[in-house]
Amino acid sequence: MITLGIEGTAHTLGIGIMNSKREILADVRKVYRPIKGIHPRESSQFMSENMNSAIDSALRGAELGFKDIGLISFAQGPGMGPCLRTAATAARTLALHYKIPILGVNHCVAHIEIGRELCKLRDPLILYVSGGNTQILKLKDKYYRIFGETLDIGIGNMLDKFGRETGLEHPAGPKIERLAKKGKRYIELPYVVKGTDLSFSGLLTNSIQKFRNNSLEDICFSLQETAFAMLTEVTERALAHLKAKEVLLTGGVGNNLRLQEMLRAMSMEHKAKFGVPKNYCDDNGVMIALLGLLMHESGIKQDINDTEVKQRFRTDEVKIAW
Ligand code: AMP
Ligand code: MG
């Protein structure tokens, strides 16, 4: 069966098409790039303006028509309300018009499942790091249980807010990574770990303050070293506690090579396999199609009335039936 997945939780409109053999038939991404932060209304407008052409180009690229699509899935949450509603409206319209079954899926679970699929991991400990989310999870009794998470802001939002205050364009994560490579001096910054939970707001405030008397390169270097060491520490603690044999890094911040390096080294010390889904850490429609397929194959069905968006849809609300 061929599934068309629609991602639209924040900045990326993604249309992915996947078949039951898990072959990626299309992966179209249109990214809203604001100078400063993401404005939900503007981002949703960007999505509605690009929806038709993105779906068209995905179908054309895969040489398919709507008659070939057996399931439409879309990101039901978590995310920004206006963006979620735009993607949901498109999914419902197509499902009703072409009489195709529809499934709303959890965006965070989709990040995990594409990582598991592409990295060939069975039961990993997961570090999920994106704009709004920072969580350490593992599957237990049919749910991705959260073993640790941020107590305030997500790591990606922290990096982006730091960028906004220091003149870096949005998204700041990749720019901070580039500048950090030129940093030479480690400047001490707040390191806040509580058990397997983390806090980034003090680190953010102090980094902005210290930017006044230090070079941006040194601050970026120190910010990354501090924040990523915190992430690696809590992941290691959870790994030892849960005796996990695999580690999966996913979400937008997972693109960062320094973070990958730290987690890979830590995993090797524990003889755990480490995986990161190359090119699929960012938001995309393929992961939404994959999760739709997994749910469908597990016999999960939704009525159009079940498809209202959930801005605060938590990862641990979803029963993992596969
Ligand atoms: P997501 O919410 O999963 O779409 O991820 C977006 C977040 O990932 C933004 O906060 C970006 O700044 C961040 N990000 C993307 N690439 C990198 C990178 N190379 N290093 C650090 N953060 C990154
Ligand atoms: Mg995401």
mmCIF file of N, CA and C and ligand atoms in Angstrom, residues 7 9-11 78 107-108 111 128-133 251-252 281-284 287, ligand 2:
data_model
loop_
_atom_site.group_PDB
_atom_site.id
_atom_site.type_symbol
_atom_site.label_atom_id
_atom_site.label_comp_id
_atom_site.label_asym_id
_atom_site.label_seq_id
_atom_site.Cartn_x
_atom_site.Cartn_y
_atom_site.Cartn_z
ATOM 1 N N GLU A 7 3.552 16.681 6.421
ATOM 2 C CA GLU A 7 4.143 17.277 7.627
ATOM 3 C C GLU A 7 3.941 18.792 7.565
ATOM 4 N N THR A 9 4.127 21.009 11.011
ATOM 5 C CA THR A 9 3.952 21.367 12.419
ATOM 6 C C THR A 9 4.542 22.740 12.757
ATOM 7 N N ALA A 10 5.548 23.176 11.994
ATOM 8 C CA ALA A 10 6.206 24.433 12.363
ATOM 9 C C ALA A 10 6.700 25.209 11.137
ATOM 10 N N HIS A 11 7.839 24.812 10.607
ATOM 11 C CA HIS A 11 8.464 25.591 9.531
ATOM 12 C C HIS A 11 8.520 24.854 8.208
ATOM 13 N N PRO A 78 2.636 17.345 18.101
ATOM 14 C CA PRO A 78 2.474 18.701 18.611
ATOM 15 C C PRO A 78 3.019 19.719 17.602
ATOM 16 N N HIS A 107 3.932 13.709 15.605
ATOM 17 C CA HIS A 107 5.164 14.166 14.947
ATOM 18 C C HIS A 107 6.427 13.603 15.621
ATOM 19 N N CYS A 108 6.438 13.561 16.947
ATOM 20 C CA CYS A 108 7.645 13.112 17.669
ATOM 21 C C CYS A 108 7.850 11.606 17.469
ATOM 22 N N HIS A 111 9.439 11.076 14.167
ATOM 23 C CA HIS A 111 10.899 11.285 14.184
ATOM 24 C C HIS A 111 11.605 10.017 14.674
ATOM 25 N N TYR A 128 15.877 12.712 21.565
ATOM 26 C CA TYR A 128 15.105 13.465 20.576
ATOM 27 C C TYR A 128 15.292 14.951 20.857
ATOM 28 N N VAL A 129 16.011 15.608 19.958
ATOM 29 C CA VAL A 129 16.370 17.017 20.175
ATOM 30 C C VAL A 129 15.940 17.858 18.980
ATOM 31 N N SER A 130 14.946 18.711 19.210
ATOM 32 C CA SER A 130 14.489 19.542 18.098
ATOM 33 C C SER A 130 14.292 20.958 18.597
ATOM 34 N N GLY A 131 13.524 21.758 17.845
ATOM 35 C CA GLY A 131 13.285 23.130 18.268
ATOM 36 C C GLY A 131 12.586 23.159 19.626
ATOM 37 N N GLY A 132 11.394 22.581 19.669
ATOM 38 C CA GLY A 132 10.583 22.655 20.880
ATOM 39 C C GLY A 132 10.737 21.484 21.826
ATOM 40 N N ASN A 133 11.429 20.418 21.419
ATOM 41 C CA ASN A 133 11.476 19.206 22.241
ATOM 42 C C ASN A 133 12.888 18.773 22.591
ATOM 43 N N GLY A 251 15.738 14.332 15.462
ATOM 44 C CA GLY A 251 15.291 15.730 15.606
ATOM 45 C C GLY A 251 16.339 16.660 15.008
ATOM 46 N N GLY A 252 15.933 17.894 14.704
ATOM 47 C CA GLY A 252 16.764 18.848 13.965
ATOM 48 C C GLY A 252 18.156 19.072 14.528
ATOM 49 N N CYS A 281 16.857 13.838 10.027
ATOM 50 C CA CYS A 281 16.698 14.432 11.357
ATOM 51 C C CYS A 281 15.711 15.592 11.280
ATOM 52 N N ASP A 282 15.730 16.291 10.143
ATOM 53 C CA ASP A 282 14.841 17.445 9.964
ATOM 54 C C ASP A 282 13.416 16.972 9.728
ATOM 55 N N ASP A 283 12.485 17.901 9.917
ATOM 56 C CA ASP A 283 11.082 17.590 9.650
ATOM 57 C C ASP A 283 10.903 17.213 8.177
ATOM 58 N N ASN A 284 10.099 16.198 7.932
ATOM 59 C CA ASN A 284 9.872 15.750 6.559
ATOM 60 C C ASN A 284 8.575 14.961 6.478
ATOM 61 N N MET A 287 8.625 10.663 7.127
ATOM 62 C CA MET A 287 8.439 10.068 8.462
ATOM 63 C C MET A 287 6.952 10.012 8.830
HETATM 64 MG MG MG B 2 10.519 18.105 14.245
#
